[in-house]
Amino acid sequence: MSMKPILVATVALSALATSAHAEFSMTVLHTNDVHSRIEPISKYDSTCSAEDNTAGDCFGGMARVLTAINEARSENENVLLVDGGDQFQGTLFYTYYKGKAAAEFMNQMGYDAMTVGNHEFDDGPEVLRGFMDAVDFPVLMSNADVSGEPMLDGVLNKSTVVTVGGETIGLIGLTPEDTGELSSPGSNITFSDPIEAVRGEVERFEAQGINKIVVLSHSGYNVDLAVAEAVEGVDVIVGGHSNTFLSNVDDGAAGPYPTMVGDTAVVQAYAYTKYLGELQVTFDDDGNVISATGEPRLLDASVTEDDAVVTRVVELAGPLDEIRREVIGATTAPIDGDRGTCRATECEMGALVTTAMLERVADQGVQIAITNGGGLRASIDEGDITMGEVLTVLPFQNTLATFDLTGAGIVEALENGVSQVEDGGGRFPQIAGMRFTWDPAAEVGSRIVSVEVEGADGTFSAIDPDATYGVVSNNFMRGGGDGYAVFAEQGMNAYDYGPGLDVVVAEYLTEAGEYTPATEDRIMTAE
């Protein structure tokens, strides 16, 4: 399919109108990929400390989101508030409360609807159904057949209608077509093509005379552009899944806000409550978009936290301290995660973390694990290991990211990894499933001497530059963080939203029972 999105921030067609019609303006407020960020977040998208929040260094959190929504409602008439999916998974608030905390705050904020994200299925249809029973608004998913799933049949609808300012608005939900592979929906649900699903619901709406249609799409920015081009009659697509930041003023944005594809406005507002999307859209009497403008609101320290919500969040956080104190394993000796070690050579913590990563996804054909030494923030003492200690080692709430990469690309990644050792760069690679030798005296870019990949029988063979290997890393690196641009630019079949790295390591330690730290000569220097 040829996609030709018109990448402009504003569409204004009213000057082309040949006659005056009654216009209707609506403000679409939207969030997506909240991932259980109930508390404020740091610049790394992880939980922000109370001290940093007081100092004004934090973003988002439910208390700021509520304030921003209330402010936007006071400034605009005819407000629609929607969510693009993946409220579930990401912090201990989900681990402990599942969808209950999210439901409570979304009800308080007065959401009109949301779509199902793939992570809404992480604990099966039962938890999703419990969330749906708890919220005061419809949860939608058009591109799936749930008729064989008793928990969702007759409850989870493809679309709905809401009334905003006296006008009827048709809302359609989308979730990733590969949700069956990404999450745990069970065998009773089948997923289908998003374009055909949306087209079918649009035709049904239009047959009823509904001419203002918004798609809530947890399918990723590129899919949203494809849907917008392929399906006539869609006015707005509120996106999610790809955590795409759109803006007209930030040079780091992936595109303008909104991105126009013909007369369809496509929006998304990054993730983790850092922004509240705010789109102003005006329709003519026939339901055609004649103007679409906006910009996400940054929820930084300038947005005052709602006092009542702050109090409630503290109350909900109380039991989480018990989780942080929970013993999840034990170690026979201290596990070295010292910054000086993990950013210069193989370290015990790096060996533990990458081994846990690789074992988690080995059944997916993944052969190699790479994580950045700078992502390991502490050591662990001998004896019992608590979840709090694991969270201290891995505080960034990174997720597993899997992708395919050529052997040449892997060597390029390793060259980047050893390029800043002299400066203590956090990009130094901790690895599993392979071993390499490097020369600290060589020039940057030509330091890797040899690379070998471990086979299923435990033997090693030289990496083949032309072969393709399955790789697991973290979502920060997969997106090009710490200089790993090769992961972002050449990684194939990528999925960046796997389980949390802290959860993977904790579950590995629990299964290990009593862990003995060690290194395995995975990283060697040339003599």
XYZ file of C-alpha atoms in Angstrom:
527
model
C 0.000 0.000 0.000
C 1.311 3.449 -0.855
C 0.965 5.862 2.025
C 1.229 9.572 1.343
C 0.579 11.319 4.640
C 0.309 15.068 4.428
C 2.713 16.046 7.181
C 1.252 19.311 8.305
C 0.227 20.416 11.750
C -2.985 22.157 10.704
C -5.574 21.602 8.062
C -7.903 24.478 7.248
C -10.394 23.855 4.500
C -13.130 26.269 5.498
C -12.045 28.771 2.866
C -12.984 26.229 0.211
C -16.546 25.924 1.451
C -19.032 27.227 -1.046
C -21.756 27.836 1.474
C -22.030 28.479 5.157
C -22.874 25.486 7.328
C -23.234 25.046 11.036
C -19.830 24.182 12.438
C -19.075 22.051 15.473
C -15.838 22.277 17.426
C -14.602 19.627 19.844
C -11.518 19.223 22.013
C -10.066 15.717 22.140
C -8.007 15.112 25.271
C -6.068 11.877 25.177
C -3.523 9.658 26.887
C -1.898 6.412 25.819
C 0.546 3.830 27.158
C 0.199 5.011 30.743
C 1.641 1.698 31.941
C 0.591 2.104 35.538
C 2.507 5.337 36.137
C 0.319 6.300 39.084
C 3.136 8.185 40.819
C 5.193 10.957 39.161
C 7.954 9.842 36.809
C 11.572 10.894 36.392
C 13.179 11.982 33.134
C 13.952 8.286 32.640
C 10.213 7.449 32.804
C 10.675 5.571 36.084
C 9.200 6.365 39.488
C 10.443 9.713 40.755
C 11.519 10.134 44.355
C 9.586 12.414 46.688
C 12.686 14.580 47.042
C 13.053 15.034 43.282
C 9.339 15.720 42.949
C 9.559 18.455 45.591
C 12.560 19.873 43.735
C 10.482 20.148 40.574
C 12.313 17.466 38.599
C 9.383 15.113 37.961
C 6.615 14.716 35.393
C 3.141 13.266 35.202
C 1.491 10.992 37.703
C -2.235 10.819 38.350
C -2.316 13.984 40.463
C -0.953 16.080 37.589
C -3.054 14.342 34.951
C -6.246 15.208 36.828
C -5.203 18.845 37.183
C -4.373 19.107 33.492
C -7.661 17.522 32.449
C -9.635 19.868 34.698
C -7.751 22.887 33.346
C -8.357 21.816 29.749
C -12.050 21.279 30.448
C -12.337 24.744 31.980
C -10.717 26.286 28.905
C -12.699 24.409 26.250
C -16.250 23.406 25.477
C -17.300 20.056 24.052
C -14.481 17.928 25.485
C -13.940 14.248 24.644
C -11.480 12.369 26.921
C -10.130 9.059 25.610
C -7.232 6.651 26.080
C -5.236 4.760 23.454
C -4.620 1.593 25.489
C -1.986 -0.048 27.700
C -3.084 1.291 31.039
C -1.841 -2.040 32.452
C 1.692 -3.187 33.355
C 4.808 -1.238 34.232
C 4.944 -0.583 37.987
C 4.116 -2.232 41.278
C 0.740 -0.483 41.187
C -0.249 -2.908 38.466
C 1.528 -5.878 40.027
C -0.451 -5.381 43.234
C -3.760 -3.848 42.141
C -3.941 -5.145 38.568
C -6.425 -2.804 36.858
C -8.168 -1.536 39.970
C -6.009 1.523 40.597
C -6.189 2.541 36.944
C -9.969 2.136 36.950
C -10.353 4.286 40.056
C -8.413 7.226 38.648
C -9.858 6.978 35.143
C -13.364 7.077 36.608
C -12.430 10.117 38.677
C -11.089 11.869 35.581
C -14.239 11.103 33.598
C -12.895 9.226 30.593
C -15.408 8.701 27.791
C -13.795 5.554 26.328
C -10.560 3.648 25.768
C -9.300 0.951 23.466
C -7.753 -2.340 24.512
C -3.947 -2.408 24.418
C -2.016 -5.640 24.146
C -0.879 -5.348 27.782
C -4.502 -5.321 28.880
C -4.332 -9.064 28.164
C -1.152 -9.725 30.182
C -3.107 -11.523 32.883
C -5.707 -13.002 30.578
C -9.294 -12.043 29.762
C -10.330 -12.347 33.422
C -8.352 -9.313 34.612
C -9.445 -7.278 31.600
C -13.063 -8.152 32.382
C -12.592 -7.093 35.996
C -11.247 -3.743 34.796
C -14.160 -3.329 32.397
C -16.641 -4.047 35.185
C -14.959 -1.394 37.336
C -14.902 1.503 34.871
C -17.752 3.846 34.030
C -16.965 4.006 30.307
C -16.811 1.599 27.360
C -13.656 -0.332 26.469
C -13.458 -1.101 22.746
C -11.744 -3.464 20.284
C -12.977 -3.840 16.712
C -10.367 -6.075 15.092
C -10.969 -9.209 17.127
C -13.562 -11.917 17.495
C -14.313 -12.435 21.191
C -17.459 -14.489 20.688
C -15.642 -17.616 21.847
C -14.395 -16.026 25.073
C -17.110 -16.147 27.774
C -15.437 -13.432 29.854
C -15.698 -10.878 27.028
C -18.465 -12.012 24.693
C -21.264 -9.465 24.724
C -19.235 -7.113 26.942
C -16.246 -6.016 24.853
C -17.698 -4.164 21.865
C -16.120 -3.076 18.614
C -17.419 0.486 18.804
C -19.777 2.816 20.615
C -21.345 6.235 20.349
C -21.055 9.118 22.799
C -22.671 12.524 22.847
C -20.463 15.609 23.049
C -22.059 19.053 22.956
C -25.247 17.589 21.561
C -23.424 15.884 18.685
C -23.138 12.113 18.249
C -19.551 10.874 17.975
C -18.750 7.356 16.787
C -15.802 5.706 18.555
C -13.973 2.616 17.253
C -11.304 0.601 19.108
C -8.196 -1.110 17.674
C -5.543 -3.335 19.215
C -2.383 -4.852 17.637
C -3.152 -7.586 15.148
C -0.381 -9.698 16.739
C -1.687 -9.360 20.293
C -1.918 -13.134 20.431
C 1.894 -13.229 20.252
C 2.536 -10.154 22.362
C 0.337 -10.978 25.348
C -1.899 -13.641 26.877
C -5.415 -13.290 25.459
C -5.908 -17.043 25.391
C -6.971 -19.285 22.526
C -10.592 -18.134 22.403
C -9.892 -14.770 20.753
C -8.772 -14.218 17.168
C -7.358 -10.922 15.925
C -7.794 -9.477 12.453
C -6.699 -6.783 10.023
C -7.213 -3.271 11.450
C -8.087 -1.642 8.128
C -10.962 -3.983 7.361
C -12.204 -3.793 10.944
C -12.320 0.013 10.922
C -13.873 0.135 7.474
C -16.686 -2.122 8.608
C -17.497 0.000 11.650
C -17.297 3.243 9.662
C -19.788 1.888 7.135
C -22.103 0.862 9.951
C -21.896 4.330 11.536
C -22.476 6.104 8.240
C -25.538 3.950 7.588
C -26.907 5.337 10.849
C -26.145 8.920 9.808
C -23.168 9.285 12.175
C -20.573 11.421 10.396
C -18.060 12.282 13.133
C -15.827 9.280 13.787
C -12.818 8.849 16.084
C -10.663 5.701 16.106
C -8.880 4.787 19.340
C -5.954 2.787 18.032
C -3.391 0.871 20.038
C -1.676 -0.207 16.840
C 1.326 2.082 16.364
C 1.885 5.276 14.406
C 2.631 3.609 11.060
C -0.489 1.456 11.221
C -2.515 4.553 12.087
C -1.197 6.316 8.989
C -2.118 3.280 6.893
C -5.632 3.130 8.329
C -6.092 6.847 7.745
C -5.114 6.523 4.094
C -7.077 3.353 3.414
C -10.395 4.119 5.133
C -12.587 7.042 4.172
C -14.741 8.638 6.826
C -12.318 8.529 9.765
C -11.879 12.019 11.197
C -9.443 11.485 14.077
C -7.156 8.619 15.084
C -5.935 8.694 18.687
C -2.935 6.388 18.725
C -0.838 4.311 21.073
C 1.491 1.290 21.214
C 4.508 2.904 19.531
C 4.845 5.584 22.260
C 5.183 8.160 19.513
C 5.739 11.782 20.450
C 4.191 14.236 18.006
C 4.769 17.971 18.322
C 4.956 21.163 16.327
C 7.577 22.799 18.576
C 9.923 19.990 19.665
C 12.671 19.031 17.214
C 12.787 15.548 18.693
C 9.215 14.740 17.695
C 8.508 11.933 15.226
C 6.114 14.156 13.307
C 3.707 17.078 13.581
C 0.720 17.182 15.909
C -1.626 16.310 14.369
C -0.203 14.421 11.421
C -2.725 14.851 8.633
C -3.427 12.051 6.168
C -5.869 13.657 3.800
C -8.577 14.998 6.107
C -7.784 12.559 8.942
C -5.955 13.895 12.006
C -3.575 11.342 13.576
C -2.360 12.051 17.121
C -0.413 10.318 19.870
C 1.077 11.663 23.117
C 4.220 9.660 23.937
C 3.570 7.601 27.135
C 3.772 7.271 30.941
C 1.608 10.375 31.709
C 4.372 12.767 30.653
C 1.966 14.529 28.287
C -1.753 15.102 27.869
C -2.711 15.255 24.207
C -4.995 18.147 23.274
C -6.498 18.350 19.788
C -8.926 21.030 18.659
C -11.007 19.773 15.739
C -13.798 21.550 13.876
C -16.348 19.851 11.614
C -18.692 21.265 9.041
C -22.353 20.284 8.993
C -21.574 17.220 6.877
C -19.035 15.932 9.408
C -15.971 16.913 7.383
C -12.898 18.117 9.275
C -12.276 21.743 8.354
C -9.678 22.484 11.034
C -7.433 20.381 13.260
C -4.821 21.967 15.497
C -3.179 21.243 18.806
C -0.119 20.387 20.880
C 0.468 17.963 23.753
C 0.610 19.511 27.205
C 3.858 18.711 29.039
C 2.928 17.706 32.582
C 6.008 19.037 34.350
C 6.386 20.765 37.706
C 4.429 23.774 36.433
C 1.287 21.617 36.639
C 0.124 21.577 40.252
C -0.678 18.165 41.672
C -4.217 17.644 42.923
C -3.982 17.345 46.729
C -6.706 14.722 47.109
C -5.127 12.518 44.457
C -1.697 12.874 46.059
C -3.171 11.663 49.342
C -4.884 8.738 47.649
C -1.732 7.715 45.774
C 0.248 7.686 49.018
C -2.445 5.498 50.560
C -2.357 3.067 47.630
C 1.436 2.990 47.722
C 1.454 1.751 51.326
C 1.152 -1.982 50.553
C 3.756 -1.648 47.821
C 6.405 -1.146 50.463
C 5.684 -4.703 51.506
C 6.428 -5.843 47.963
C 9.651 -3.893 47.979
C 10.598 -5.782 51.165
C 9.548 -9.143 49.720
C 12.332 -11.726 49.632
C 12.475 -13.159 46.115
C 15.691 -15.173 46.339
C 19.101 -15.452 47.933
C 22.731 -15.215 46.905
C 25.673 -17.116 48.350
C 27.939 -14.083 47.889
C 27.636 -10.404 47.011
C 26.697 -9.783 43.385
C 29.037 -7.113 42.036
C 27.199 -4.396 40.172
C 29.764 -1.674 40.768
C 29.764 1.094 38.198
C 33.514 0.868 37.663
C 33.337 -2.841 36.876
C 30.151 -3.015 34.810
C 31.211 -0.151 32.544
C 34.614 -1.635 31.738
C 34.458 -5.424 31.753
C 32.199 -8.383 32.383
C 30.650 -8.016 35.826
C 28.675 -10.413 37.987
C 25.527 -8.315 37.808
C 25.793 -8.104 34.047
C 26.167 -11.871 33.831
C 23.087 -12.357 36.032
C 20.882 -9.880 34.184
C 21.760 -10.966 30.644
C 21.445 -14.655 31.525
C 17.982 -13.989 32.936
C 17.061 -12.017 29.815
C 18.225 -14.751 27.464
C 16.539 -17.573 29.350
C 13.257 -15.642 29.344
C 13.077 -15.527 25.532
C 15.234 -18.464 24.437
C 12.129 -20.367 23.349
C 11.517 -17.587 20.806
C 14.716 -18.421 18.956
C 16.720 -15.632 20.585
C 20.426 -16.441 20.824
C 22.110 -13.311 22.166
C 21.453 -10.907 25.063
C 22.976 -7.435 25.322
C 22.312 -4.833 27.988
C 24.138 -1.638 28.895
C 26.393 -1.571 31.940
C 25.085 1.886 32.796
C 21.641 0.396 33.353
C 22.971 -1.586 36.331
C 22.873 0.781 39.268
C 23.897 -1.179 42.348
C 25.323 -4.356 43.816
C 23.406 -6.856 45.967
C 24.651 -8.066 49.329
C 25.106 -11.687 50.301
C 22.047 -13.436 51.738
C 18.377 -12.806 51.074
C 17.492 -10.710 48.015
C 14.468 -8.425 48.209
C 12.419 -7.043 45.363
C 13.498 -3.613 46.545
C 17.136 -4.547 45.891
C 16.283 -5.718 42.381
C 14.461 -2.443 41.755
C 17.500 -0.526 43.001
C 19.733 -2.389 40.554
C 17.230 -1.890 37.712
C 15.322 1.327 38.485
C 14.469 2.454 34.974
C 11.472 0.210 34.325
C 12.952 -0.884 31.027
C 11.218 -3.658 29.170
C 12.656 -6.559 27.210
C 13.057 -5.752 23.519
C 13.538 -8.532 20.988
C 14.623 -8.178 17.368
C 16.680 -9.769 14.600
C 20.057 -8.380 13.584
C 22.822 -9.451 11.243
C 26.169 -10.571 12.582
C 27.700 -7.427 11.096
C 25.169 -5.344 12.987
C 26.016 -7.115 16.239
C 29.714 -6.383 15.742
C 28.840 -2.736 15.045
C 26.853 -2.656 18.296
C 29.796 -4.075 20.237
C 32.117 -1.483 18.706
C 29.780 1.189 20.037
C 29.683 -0.557 23.395
C 33.450 -0.415 23.922
C 33.878 3.072 22.448
C 33.733 5.056 25.700
C 35.400 2.814 28.255
C 37.975 5.469 29.070
C 35.191 7.842 30.051
C 33.208 5.264 32.026
C 30.471 5.315 29.405
C 27.289 3.482 30.373
C 27.061 1.906 26.921
C 29.552 -0.850 27.785
C 27.869 -4.130 26.770
C 27.083 -6.884 29.231
C 26.261 -10.009 27.239
C 25.041 -13.602 27.237
C 24.927 -16.203 24.483
C 28.198 -15.015 22.986
C 31.698 -13.886 23.887
C 34.029 -11.305 22.421
C 37.585 -10.046 22.671
C 38.426 -6.392 22.325
C 41.581 -4.277 22.272
C 41.484 -1.193 24.545
C 44.578 0.185 22.809
C 43.015 0.203 19.355
C 41.221 3.178 17.846
C 37.528 3.616 18.516
C 35.577 1.797 15.828
C 38.141 -0.948 15.358
C 38.467 -2.367 18.857
C 36.563 -5.633 18.458
C 39.055 -8.427 17.775
C 36.751 -11.442 17.649
C 33.139 -12.411 18.350
C 31.786 -15.919 18.904
C 28.191 -17.057 19.310
C 27.215 -19.892 21.637
C 25.393 -22.794 20.059
C 22.662 -24.954 21.565
C 25.295 -27.523 22.594
C 27.328 -24.941 24.495
C 30.117 -24.670 21.930
C 31.168 -21.382 20.368
C 31.672 -20.506 16.716
C 32.741 -17.321 14.960
C 29.928 -14.904 14.247
C 28.791 -14.839 10.606
C 28.489 -11.215 9.417
C 25.834 -12.194 6.868
C 23.744 -14.414 9.145
C 20.754 -13.134 11.102
C 20.608 -13.661 14.869
C 17.832 -13.247 17.395
C 18.740 -10.602 19.987
C 17.204 -9.509 23.276
C 18.080 -6.135 24.767
C 16.131 -3.442 26.610
C 13.755 -0.940 25.039
C 16.073 1.994 25.772
C 18.921 0.493 23.761
C 16.632 -0.851 21.036
C 15.448 2.694 20.460
C 19.033 3.823 19.864
C 19.890 4.772 23.453
C 23.547 4.816 24.561
C 24.645 5.082 20.947
C 23.112 1.780 19.824
C 21.696 3.347 16.662
C 22.257 0.085 14.806
C 19.515 -1.514 16.924
C 17.023 1.163 15.930
C 18.063 1.433 12.294
C 18.789 -2.180 11.379
C 16.834 -4.215 13.936
C 14.166 -6.331 12.235
C 10.923 -7.794 13.581
C 11.349 -5.686 16.702
C 9.107 -5.729 19.742
C 10.044 -3.273 22.475
C 7.343 -3.829 25.064
C 8.096 -7.175 26.689
C 8.006 -7.812 30.433
C 9.848 -5.458 32.770
C 13.550 -6.201 33.124
C 13.245 -6.096 36.921
C 10.447 -8.675 36.828
C 12.470 -10.947 34.548
C 15.480 -10.862 36.877
C 13.382 -11.311 40.029
C 11.589 -14.331 38.583
C 14.911 -15.817 37.470
C 16.331 -15.443 40.982
C 13.211 -16.955 42.529
C 13.505 -19.984 40.296
C 17.229 -20.272 41.007
C 16.563 -20.542 44.737
C 20.066 -19.797 45.970
C 22.119 -17.991 43.373
C 25.909 -18.101 43.144
C 27.356 -15.098 41.312
C 30.049 -15.668 38.717
C 31.503 -14.425 35.471
C 32.145 -16.714 32.526
C 34.884 -15.081 30.435
C 32.282 -13.678 28.093
C 34.300 -10.474 27.648
C 38.083 -10.601 27.239
C 40.764 -8.067 26.364
C 43.488 -8.699 23.802
C 46.957 -9.210 25.202
